[in-house]
Amino acid sequence: MEYVIRTHDLTKKFGKFTAVDRINMEIKKGEIFGLLGPNGAGKTTIVRMLCTLTRPTSGTATIAGFDLIKESNRIRGKIGLVSDKMIMYDRMTGWENIVFFAKFHHLSEDVIKERAEKLLRALGMWEWRNQQIQYYSTGMRQRINVARALINEPEILFLDEPLLGLDPQTCRVIRNFIKDLNKKEITIILTTHVMEEIEKLCHRVGIINHGKLIDVDTPEDLKKKIQKEDIYDIWFKEDIPSNFFSLIDSISKIEKRNGFMRVYGNSDVLSDVIHFCAKKNYHIKKIKPVEPTIEDVFITLTGKKIRDKIRG
Amino acid sequence: MKNVIKDGFLIAYKDLLTFFRSPARTIVFVIMPLFMMILTGYIFPSESSLHNTDIAVANVNQGEMSLLFTHILKDNIGFKITNATNLEEIKEMIKEGKISEGIVIPANFTYNISHQKQSQIILITGQTNPQISMLLSSVLDKLVENISTQIAISNINKSVGDKETSKGIVKPITIKTERIVNADPDNYIEFMAPGLISMIVMTGAMTGLASSISREREKGTMDGIMVAPISRFSVIIGKSISQSVRAFIQAMIVLILAIALFHIKIFGSIGLSLLILIIGIFSFMGLGILISSISSEQETASMIMMTLMFPMLFLSGVFFPIQQMPPFMQTISKFLPLTYMADALRRVMVLGVGFGQVALNVYIMMAYGIIFTIVAVPLFSRMVNE
């Protein structure tokens, strides 16, 4: 397996505060890797270090084959960064912004023009290219932001909360765009606190809390890890006594909910319940298996909920 | 190396483009030096700004006293006098825009004076140029007062017989004015302009640079530049170029205004003045980078800047000559780059000295620039990587 990012005890301290604590992770070429964690967990600091924007206090990383500390300028040519801070100038047009940042990669004028046009068309921004950014909506800005990050055709794209505060339509455009990019073998590192994005996009997820990497796995395997029991919600036609299921051995816990029962138990629990009801002549209306979400994974692993992000 | 400079110019171009596309910032940029210049120019008005002012005089009297009076207006104050025949003609001339002010000396002027009656001079102001009108009437006031006093003294002397006693009777108290500048006692603006130019250059270079770097950091656009494969040095070059261009334009605005509005003469070489300007900008640039490197936010940067700039303004001889200050302040002023810039510029512009006489100032300014830049560059790199 080819790894495009490998970190070795990557650590960042701000004074006495340890923002990122000895992170070791490997990201495969061509994968969409999610970094999930609450506010202040250290996700952004990790991304900034990997982007060469922040120097690690200790530890290092290899990115696209180059050493983070010694060859940072080589890395810069191979990466792109989209953060929730819009990297662009309000008094310049979308086109001018992209060309300005492209020129730092020392590409020829023709290449810049060709790539800029392709990106702007793909993101649906071509007809707005000659408007100054100050007249753009947030969604339009973020599309320009994405185009800017991709102008050097990076091997690795860092997306730090790319969908924060965007409208659903722009979210969809950018999400699909990310998927398309990934088909072109671009490795994508995505930080977010939105579970949905992780489940929809990521091949693997790293859970970050208090600057530490708690676990790394695929979303499915993470869910399996925390689900030690089968869970079903069962609706009945008639009222049943709450101690009713205590007669079944395979059930470990029952919760009476609004109009249905939530049943926890081992792998026999579903057939046991069905047999038991048939025998006692109770009528089951509906059975729904309960699958854990990434949020459940997160709560199980860190013991806390992911708070909604509030930023100025 | 070629790319480092190329990237630097790209950043400078972007800075200037975005700056001048912002109408508010452009207006403030132009208004600021304009405002400073006009303010200092008129807070300290000088009679020499009446030199060569056109006024019309209708000397209806043509007597001994009225001729003396016009003679003083012309030779002692320096008005360009156009002769008119009467009040109506002067009014017509003002309406036609030929002149803005006029004076009528009535027919009985000399007679009244010699017969110890009150005489009157009529001043006609065009109201198109209030500053000149104000100056003119104050000059006339003074003149009339002086002449009146002399006449009164000689009249009283006839009965008292002692000139000193007569003076004491007519005017018991007088004022003796001591000027700040000895070179050209009448023109404070001539002393001010080089200092003002230095000050504007300093403010522009220091605050402009620091706030421009901090703004980009806070907005996040600095990340966009830093994530690209360019040298940290390019950013410093780019920011320095764009700020230098801005400071230079502002300095030119002051200079042109000083010449156009206040008739300042540059006695020295223009080329040398510009050289001092550019090296002055360079000497402040390093300090600007230094300050923005040690302050994480725009607000902190401008606070440090104000703390540094305020004493500099007063201790560098921009507004007040250093020679006036107590010795310990004079010592402080020797450590401020602005002192050397204002001094060099003033001596070149006002006294017309050559490079040899300001060489020391130029070398000191260059040393400041080099030392600050050497200290600032590693700090800047560290700051952007935090």
XYZ file of C-alpha atoms in Angstrom:
698
model
C 0.000 0.000 0.000
C 1.274 3.415 -0.927
C 0.972 6.051 1.764
C 1.017 9.672 0.717
C 1.015 10.991 4.276
C 2.750 9.400 7.233
C 3.116 11.270 10.481
C 5.608 10.421 13.189
C 4.765 11.605 16.695
C 3.478 14.865 15.245
C 3.098 17.292 18.147
C 2.188 20.961 18.475
C 2.296 22.925 21.674
C 1.139 26.506 22.109
C 2.905 27.551 25.277
C 1.939 24.942 27.856
C -1.134 23.841 25.940
C -0.679 20.723 23.837
C -2.924 21.164 20.813
C -1.768 18.040 18.991
C -0.279 15.187 20.941
C 2.015 12.646 19.240
C -0.152 11.779 16.283
C 0.861 8.796 14.188
C -1.274 8.135 11.174
C -0.977 6.916 7.629
C -3.123 8.092 4.788
C -3.303 6.037 1.639
C -2.971 7.432 -1.831
C -6.332 8.157 -3.352
C -8.430 7.919 -0.231
C -10.789 10.397 1.317
C -9.678 10.593 4.899
C -11.856 12.282 7.480
C -10.693 13.893 10.667
C -13.573 14.022 13.105
C -13.550 15.785 16.402
C -15.188 18.494 18.473
C -14.131 22.128 18.536
C -10.612 22.643 19.721
C -9.741 18.968 19.339
C -6.750 19.860 17.178
C -8.076 19.016 13.714
C -7.225 22.385 12.209
C -3.789 22.401 13.833
C -3.066 18.993 12.310
C -4.117 20.228 8.879
C -2.074 23.419 9.244
C 0.996 21.406 10.166
C 0.538 19.025 7.253
C 0.100 22.061 4.957
C 3.430 23.498 6.173
C 1.630 26.517 7.608
C 2.469 25.686 11.207
C 5.746 24.220 12.283
C 5.396 21.155 14.558
C 6.896 21.472 18.033
C 8.236 17.954 17.694
C 7.794 14.958 15.437
C 7.546 15.137 11.686
C 5.703 13.790 8.698
C 6.353 12.627 5.197
C 4.021 14.164 2.673
C 3.973 13.184 -1.003
C 7.424 11.739 -0.437
C 8.951 14.857 1.108
C 9.934 15.609 4.663
C 7.669 18.144 6.335
C 10.474 20.049 8.022
C 13.318 19.885 5.538
C 11.472 19.964 2.241
C 8.455 22.099 3.024
C 8.730 24.083 -0.197
C 8.596 20.875 -2.263
C 5.467 19.838 -0.384
C 3.802 23.198 -1.073
C 3.800 22.510 -4.773
C 1.906 19.248 -4.252
C -0.897 20.315 -1.954
C -3.995 22.467 -1.990
C -5.848 23.952 0.970
C -9.485 24.896 1.362
C -10.407 26.207 4.771
C -13.532 27.844 6.096
C -11.573 31.097 6.006
C -12.025 32.168 2.415
C -8.598 32.618 0.918
C -9.284 35.382 -1.596
C -9.310 39.141 -2.016
C -12.665 40.894 -2.016
C -11.613 43.627 -4.407
C -10.394 41.221 -7.058
C -12.554 39.211 -9.421
C -12.856 35.463 -9.151
C -10.655 35.113 -12.195
C -7.989 37.511 -10.885
C -7.870 35.682 -7.578
C -7.294 32.304 -9.166
C -4.655 33.649 -11.551
C -2.905 35.496 -8.706
C -2.491 32.358 -6.623
C -1.672 30.234 -9.663
C 1.281 32.423 -10.531
C 3.074 31.375 -7.344
C 3.328 27.909 -8.846
C 5.242 29.363 -11.786
C 3.001 27.870 -14.431
C 2.847 29.318 -17.911
C 0.088 31.807 -18.716
C -1.564 29.342 -21.085
C -1.652 26.544 -18.543
C -3.092 28.875 -15.926
C -5.819 30.096 -18.277
C -6.716 26.595 -19.397
C -6.901 25.192 -15.870
C -8.744 28.194 -14.456
C -11.377 27.948 -17.164
C -11.830 24.217 -16.627
C -12.214 24.623 -12.862
C -14.549 27.595 -13.061
C -16.781 25.790 -15.539
C -16.810 22.616 -13.454
C -17.844 24.572 -10.370
C -20.463 26.573 -12.210
C -18.645 29.867 -11.726
C -17.541 30.634 -15.282
C -20.112 33.323 -15.972
C -19.342 35.130 -12.708
C -15.588 35.125 -13.181
C -15.279 38.840 -13.914
C -17.254 40.001 -10.897
C -15.400 41.165 -7.831
C -15.553 38.725 -4.915
C -17.233 41.322 -2.705
C -20.427 40.820 -4.694
C -20.377 37.015 -4.309
C -22.497 34.968 -1.937
C -20.790 32.692 0.576
C -21.473 29.692 -1.627
C -19.894 31.356 -4.660
C -16.875 32.337 -2.618
C -16.332 28.798 -1.457
C -16.431 27.577 -5.070
C -13.731 30.075 -5.966
C -11.863 28.932 -2.890
C -11.980 25.342 -4.118
C -10.899 26.361 -7.625
C -7.971 28.302 -6.176
C -6.835 25.316 -4.128
C -6.891 23.069 -7.191
C -5.119 25.327 -9.677
C -1.762 23.615 -9.119
C -3.385 20.192 -9.617
C -2.372 19.022 -6.166
C -1.782 15.400 -5.217
C -3.266 16.058 -1.813
C -6.180 18.352 -1.089
C -6.830 19.503 2.453
C -10.393 20.512 3.195
C -10.762 22.124 6.604
C -14.479 22.428 7.367
C -15.220 23.110 3.695
C -18.987 23.091 4.022
C -19.290 25.287 7.097
C -22.123 27.743 6.695
C -22.904 26.860 3.093
C -26.316 26.447 1.534
C -27.489 22.897 0.669
C -27.083 23.449 -3.063
C -23.455 24.550 -2.794
C -22.826 21.712 -0.354
C -24.097 19.266 -2.947
C -22.010 20.800 -5.750
C -18.866 20.741 -3.645
C -19.543 17.263 -2.280
C -19.979 15.866 -5.784
C -16.926 17.770 -6.915
C -14.894 16.203 -4.116
C -16.072 12.744 -5.161
C -15.128 13.435 -8.780
C -11.710 14.682 -7.745
C -11.162 11.555 -5.762
C -11.820 9.463 -8.865
C -8.807 11.245 -10.344
C -6.648 9.751 -7.586
C -6.399 12.930 -5.573
C -6.012 12.168 -1.891
C -8.372 14.228 0.208
C -8.073 15.062 3.872
C -11.347 16.367 5.212
C -11.930 17.784 8.663
C -15.453 18.286 9.803
C -17.744 18.123 12.758
C -20.677 17.134 10.538
C -21.238 13.369 10.809
C -23.204 13.263 7.604
C -20.229 14.429 5.540
C -18.031 11.728 7.016
C -20.550 8.991 6.286
C -21.244 10.251 2.783
C -17.683 10.914 1.713
C -14.948 9.301 3.724
C -13.250 5.979 3.152
C -11.597 6.146 6.530
C -12.033 8.321 9.589
C -9.663 9.403 12.312
C -11.305 10.386 15.570
C -9.518 13.248 17.313
C -10.102 14.350 20.875
C -7.924 16.593 23.047
C -5.203 16.520 20.421
C -4.976 12.749 20.410
C -5.870 10.308 17.669
C -8.266 7.913 19.371
C -9.097 5.556 16.545
C -8.785 5.190 12.781
C -10.997 2.950 10.687
C -13.667 2.855 8.002
C -17.002 4.316 9.112
C -18.605 0.823 8.952
C -15.936 -0.861 11.034
C -16.049 1.930 13.567
C -19.772 1.392 13.939
C -19.318 -2.369 14.283
C -16.717 -1.793 16.934
C -19.089 0.029 19.192
C -22.129 -2.082 18.504
C -21.715 -4.973 20.871
C -25.438 -5.899 20.769
C -28.230 -6.043 18.242
C -30.851 -3.352 18.704
C -34.430 -3.394 17.394
C -37.378 -1.077 17.700
C -40.622 -3.082 17.828
C -44.172 -1.778 17.412
C -47.098 -3.893 18.683
C -50.785 -3.832 17.906
C -51.756 -4.207 21.542
C -50.400 -2.887 24.813
C -47.969 -5.186 26.471
C -46.718 -5.238 30.036
C -43.268 -3.733 30.520
C -41.897 -6.820 32.220
C -43.115 -8.910 29.297
C -39.763 -9.515 27.580
C -37.875 -10.309 30.749
C -38.928 -13.873 30.075
C -36.617 -13.979 27.042
C -33.001 -14.813 27.938
C -31.339 -13.282 24.893
C -32.612 -9.789 25.756
C -30.272 -7.721 27.885
C -32.180 -4.446 28.072
C -35.573 -3.065 27.171
C -36.587 0.555 26.866
C -40.208 1.562 26.527
C -40.348 4.414 24.067
C -43.114 6.487 22.592
C -45.331 3.787 21.030
C -42.624 1.170 20.621
C -40.121 -0.909 22.566
C -36.351 -0.716 22.038
C -34.813 -4.127 22.595
C -31.107 -4.814 23.133
C -29.651 -8.310 23.011
C -27.374 -10.873 21.355
C -27.711 -12.231 17.837
C -30.596 -14.532 18.827
C -32.778 -11.744 20.008
C -34.788 -11.168 16.823
C -35.903 -14.771 16.333
C -36.534 -15.207 20.054
C -38.846 -12.219 20.113
C -40.772 -13.354 17.043
C -41.243 -16.890 18.385
C -42.252 -15.642 21.793
C -44.881 -13.291 20.395
C -46.313 -15.976 18.111
C -46.603 -18.309 21.048
C -48.298 -15.729 23.276
C -50.451 -14.443 20.427
C -49.217 -10.863 20.413
C -49.214 -9.112 17.063
C -46.067 -7.382 15.864
C -46.818 -4.409 13.622
C -43.298 -3.401 12.636
C -39.669 -4.211 13.446
C -36.830 -1.853 12.669
C -33.165 -2.618 13.277
C -31.260 0.248 14.915
C -27.845 0.987 13.401
C -25.364 3.169 15.235
C -24.333 6.424 13.621
C -20.881 7.910 13.527
C -22.153 10.207 16.239
C -22.777 7.187 18.468
C -19.267 6.027 17.668
C -17.984 9.383 18.665
C -19.919 9.524 21.908
C -18.832 6.012 22.815
C -15.191 6.741 22.066
C -14.875 10.193 23.593
C -17.715 10.246 26.074
C -19.100 13.495 24.738
C -21.229 14.935 22.011
C -19.858 16.890 19.130
C -21.016 20.406 19.749
C -22.216 22.619 17.027
C -19.552 24.960 15.936
C -19.989 28.632 16.683
C -17.587 30.950 15.009
C -17.409 34.694 14.553
C 16.310 34.320 -6.751
C 14.581 35.578 -9.881
C 11.379 33.940 -8.695
C 11.713 35.451 -5.224
C 11.677 38.928 -6.725
C 9.016 38.065 -9.297
C 6.719 36.714 -6.577
C 7.462 39.823 -4.539
C 6.344 42.075 -7.368
C 3.241 39.948 -7.854
C 2.283 40.475 -4.206
C 3.026 44.198 -4.466
C 0.869 44.469 -7.592
C -1.984 42.638 -5.888
C -1.684 44.896 -2.813
C -1.812 48.090 -4.832
C -4.619 46.806 -7.046
C -6.854 45.866 -4.121
C -5.928 49.051 -2.279
C -6.776 51.477 -5.040
C -9.931 49.551 -5.937
C -11.300 50.431 -2.540
C -12.772 53.921 -2.907
C -12.838 54.574 0.842
C -9.206 53.673 1.330
C -8.123 55.635 -1.722
C -9.967 58.727 -0.568
C -8.439 58.561 2.908
C -5.086 57.932 1.293
C -5.294 61.178 -0.684
C -7.149 63.224 1.908
C -4.757 62.420 4.727
C -1.690 64.265 3.380
C -3.939 66.944 1.934
C -5.552 67.488 5.269
C -2.282 67.500 7.189
C -0.741 69.940 4.792
C -3.619 72.377 4.666
C -4.101 72.147 8.393
C -0.516 72.910 9.275
C -0.326 75.435 6.486
C -3.211 77.501 7.759
C -2.866 76.943 11.462
C 0.411 78.758 11.078
C -0.473 81.326 8.415
C 2.236 83.634 7.315
C 2.225 87.051 5.792
C 4.644 85.882 3.205
C 1.794 83.965 1.613
C 0.547 87.414 0.571
C 3.652 87.970 -1.522
C 2.664 88.724 -5.092
C -1.024 88.704 -4.251
C -2.840 90.943 -6.693
C -4.794 93.748 -5.132
C -6.323 96.846 -6.640
C -5.782 100.216 -5.040
C -7.901 103.232 -5.859
C -5.894 106.094 -4.497
C -8.498 108.837 -4.848
C -6.588 111.047 -2.481
C -3.135 111.059 -4.132
C -1.889 112.964 -1.113
C 1.327 112.580 0.857
C -0.073 110.081 3.373
C -1.914 107.962 0.829
C 1.197 107.652 -1.338
C 3.206 106.588 1.692
C 0.535 104.012 2.437
C 0.529 102.467 -1.049
C 4.290 102.496 -1.024
C 4.349 100.375 2.146
C 1.774 97.959 0.656
C 3.884 97.511 -2.422
C 7.463 97.508 -1.227
C 7.258 96.347 2.374
C 4.545 93.723 2.152
C 4.987 92.792 -1.481
C 1.541 93.151 -3.012
C 1.232 93.404 -6.733
C -0.756 96.577 -7.077
C -3.158 97.294 -9.883
C -4.304 100.905 -10.031
C -7.980 101.678 -10.091
C -9.893 104.919 -10.101
C -12.722 104.302 -7.632
C -14.706 101.824 -5.552
C -17.003 100.872 -8.428
C -14.130 99.940 -10.680
C -12.607 97.714 -8.007
C -15.945 95.963 -7.531
C -16.118 95.363 -11.279
C -12.578 94.014 -11.320
C -13.400 91.568 -8.513
C -16.540 90.429 -10.338
C -14.542 89.849 -13.479
C -12.131 87.759 -11.437
C -9.094 89.906 -12.222
C -8.344 90.468 -8.551
C -9.797 89.186 -5.311
C -9.280 92.171 -3.048
C -9.090 95.927 -3.337
C -8.470 99.029 -1.257
C -9.898 102.509 -1.629
C -8.147 105.464 -0.086
C -10.746 108.278 0.077
C -10.128 111.823 -1.122
C -9.934 113.404 2.321
C -7.389 110.875 3.649
C -4.315 113.112 3.928
C -6.361 116.156 4.919
C -8.060 114.367 7.794
C -4.796 113.028 9.141
C -3.050 116.354 9.044
C -6.059 117.996 10.744
C -6.211 115.372 13.478
C -9.460 113.857 12.322
C -10.133 110.176 11.872
C -9.398 108.816 8.410
C -10.709 105.690 6.865
C -9.489 103.109 4.385
C -12.009 100.918 2.610
C -11.154 97.257 2.118
C -13.150 95.377 -0.490
C -12.910 91.610 -0.153
C -14.042 89.294 -2.909
C -15.116 86.491 -0.549
C -13.854 83.933 -3.004
C -10.693 83.369 -1.046
C -11.504 83.653 2.653
C -8.007 82.769 3.853
C -6.418 85.540 1.819
C -9.107 87.976 2.890
C -8.481 87.148 6.512
C -4.757 87.550 6.154
C -5.157 90.739 4.181
C -7.398 92.361 6.741
C -5.072 91.344 9.559
C -2.110 92.777 7.663
C -3.998 95.971 6.983
C -5.054 96.129 10.604
C -1.474 95.927 11.695
C -0.352 98.451 9.128
C -3.079 100.927 9.931
C -2.424 100.468 13.607
C 1.289 101.092 13.169
C 0.812 104.183 11.074
C -1.892 105.479 13.384
C 0.350 104.993 16.380
C 3.178 106.855 14.690
C 0.855 109.732 13.800
C -0.604 109.807 17.287
C 2.852 109.820 18.843
C 4.015 112.697 16.688
C 0.779 114.602 17.412
C 1.073 114.154 21.146
C 4.790 114.861 21.025
C 3.945 118.326 19.834
C 2.397 119.130 23.210
C 4.376 116.797 25.497
C 7.756 117.361 23.950
C 9.207 113.992 24.978
C 9.040 111.134 22.446
C 9.288 108.259 24.964
C 6.500 109.737 27.120
C 4.367 110.225 24.012
C 4.858 106.560 23.110
C 3.884 105.568 26.631
C 0.724 107.647 26.453
C -0.373 106.392 23.052
C 0.562 102.735 23.561
C 1.469 101.760 27.113
C 2.045 98.092 26.261
C 3.603 96.520 23.167
C 4.387 92.957 22.149
C 7.737 91.728 20.963
C 7.504 88.537 18.968
C 10.241 85.903 18.995
C 10.153 83.446 16.075
C 10.904 79.736 16.282
C 12.806 79.407 13.070
C 15.621 81.736 12.296
C 16.219 80.860 8.687
C 12.984 82.221 7.301
C 11.232 83.960 10.163
C 7.976 84.411 8.303
C 7.349 81.002 6.838
C 6.616 78.254 9.287
C 5.325 76.008 6.532
C 8.726 76.025 4.939
C 10.062 74.554 8.150
C 7.102 72.195 8.386
C 6.867 70.749 4.887
C 9.981 68.542 4.934
C 9.076 67.309 8.411
C 5.527 66.676 7.343
C 6.681 64.708 4.337
C 8.932 62.628 6.571
C 6.126 62.048 8.987
C 3.652 60.956 6.337
C 6.232 58.619 4.865
C 6.872 57.153 8.279
C 3.204 56.678 9.134
C 2.531 55.158 5.747
C 5.487 52.827 5.822
C 5.043 51.660 9.385
C 1.312 51.460 9.950
C 0.552 50.547 6.364
C 2.965 47.644 6.376
C 2.033 46.250 9.757
C -1.695 46.545 9.228
C -1.495 45.084 5.748
C 0.352 42.007 7.017
C -1.918 41.615 10.037
C -5.028 42.031 7.912
C -3.963 39.248 5.584
C -3.209 37.001 8.530
C -6.570 37.628 10.132
C -8.489 37.201 6.887
C -6.633 33.990 6.101
C -5.308 35.126 2.736
C -1.775 34.923 4.130
C -2.335 31.145 4.381
C -3.092 31.085 0.681
C 0.219 32.745 -0.092
C 2.167 30.678 2.431
C 0.778 27.368 1.234
C 2.225 28.126 -2.202
C 5.844 27.266 -2.935
C 7.249 30.768 -2.499
C 9.943 32.245 -0.326
C 9.007 34.081 2.877
C 11.261 36.798 1.582
C 8.952 37.395 -1.388
C 6.189 38.383 0.996
C 8.452 40.900 2.710
C 9.653 42.278 -0.614
C 6.119 42.518 -1.964
C 4.706 44.217 1.102
C 7.646 46.618 1.253
C 7.292 47.590 -2.389
C 3.576 48.244 -2.189
C 3.912 50.270 1.000
C 6.862 52.218 -0.414
C 4.871 53.114 -3.499
C 2.001 54.314 -1.352
C 4.224 56.289 1.013
C 5.999 57.806 -1.965
C 2.767 58.907 -3.633
C 1.634 60.525 -0.390
C 4.939 62.306 -0.005
C 4.556 63.639 -3.538
C 1.072 64.905 -2.754
C 2.457 66.853 0.202
C 5.319 68.201 -1.829
C 3.142 69.323 -4.709
C 0.637 70.904 -2.321
C 3.402 72.667 -0.473
C 4.649 74.138 -3.699
C 1.246 74.926 -5.199
C -0.576 76.239 -2.139
C 2.159 77.622 0.037
C 4.736 78.618 -2.537
C 7.503 76.647 -0.945
C 10.736 76.764 -2.841
C 12.990 73.755 -2.970
C 16.464 75.205 -2.861
C 18.296 71.895 -3.057
C 18.278 69.162 -5.645
C 14.975 67.397 -6.268
C 16.826 64.177 -7.021
C 18.561 64.272 -3.654
C 15.248 64.955 -1.908
C 13.735 61.903 -3.580
C 16.736 59.780 -2.643
C 16.325 60.792 0.993
C 12.635 59.942 0.744
C 13.309 56.462 -0.590
C 16.022 55.679 1.939
C 13.784 57.072 4.661
C 11.002 54.710 3.606
C 13.490 51.843 3.723
C 14.583 52.788 7.253
C 10.997 52.532 8.522
C 10.108 49.415 6.565
C 12.202 47.082 8.715
C 10.622 48.552 11.830
C 7.166 47.975 10.341
C 7.943 44.318 9.595
C 9.431 43.928 13.051
C 6.301 45.245 14.714
C 3.924 43.126 12.673
C 6.084 40.083 13.423
C 5.843 40.463 17.163
C 2.147 41.346 17.278
C -0.374 38.668 16.455
C -3.309 40.942 15.689
C -3.934 44.112 13.762
C -5.056 45.830 16.931
C -1.864 45.051 18.817
C 0.197 46.160 15.859
C -1.489 49.536 15.647
C -1.215 50.023 19.405
C 2.535 49.438 19.377
C 2.724 51.667 16.340
C 0.939 54.556 18.011
C 3.113 54.229 21.098
C 6.208 54.454 18.963
C 5.024 57.077 16.528
C 3.650 59.628 18.922
C 6.923 60.434 20.709
C 8.708 60.213 17.376
C 6.542 62.963 15.956
C 7.383 65.307 18.783
C 10.982 64.377 19.369
C 12.194 64.205 15.789
C 11.928 67.874 15.054
C 8.988 67.501 12.712
C 6.829 70.097 14.419
C 9.276 71.702 16.808
C 12.980 72.230 16.308
C 15.175 69.863 18.301
C 17.374 72.737 19.479
C 14.433 73.954 21.553
C 14.191 70.765 23.567
C 15.770 70.009 26.927
C 19.033 68.026 26.671
C 17.639 64.596 27.592
C 15.007 64.885 24.870
C 17.666 65.897 22.423
C 19.499 62.698 23.348
C 16.393 60.607 22.674
C 15.860 62.314 19.363
C 19.309 61.190 18.265
C 18.072 57.586 18.314
C 15.051 58.122 16.113
C 15.333 57.496 12.381
C 12.710 60.134 11.725
C 15.075 62.773 13.148
C 17.630 62.048 10.461
C 15.130 61.963 7.679
C 13.381 65.200 8.632
C 16.691 66.934 9.197
C 18.224 65.815 5.913
C 15.132 66.634 3.933
C 14.805 70.023 5.563
C 18.383 70.997 4.958
C 18.235 69.883 1.334
C 14.898 71.520 0.613
C 15.237 74.715 2.626
C 18.939 75.349 2.773
C 19.842 73.712 -0.502
C 22.744 71.661 0.781
C 24.347 68.926 -1.316
C 24.777 65.203 -0.675
C 28.024 65.694 1.255
C 26.305 67.600 4.019
C 23.530 65.040 4.508
C 25.606 61.917 3.820
C 25.818 61.019 7.515
C 22.022 61.156 7.814
C 21.642 58.959 4.763
C 24.090 56.371 6.115
C 22.382 56.330 9.500
C 18.987 55.810 7.851
C 20.379 52.981 5.757
C 21.899 51.398 8.844
C 18.530 51.561 10.575
C 16.844 49.925 7.610
C 19.424 47.160 7.354
C 19.510 46.406 11.084
C 15.742 46.319 11.448
C 15.334 44.143 8.369
C 17.987 41.674 9.567
C 16.228 41.398 12.919
C 12.741 41.332 11.408
C 13.063 38.684 8.689
C 13.643 35.654 10.961
C 10.977 36.930 13.350
C 8.585 37.266 10.434
C 9.284 33.703 9.266
C 8.710 32.443 12.798
C 5.501 34.409 13.096
C 3.957 33.047 9.915
C 4.801 29.500 10.958
C 3.165 29.654 14.369
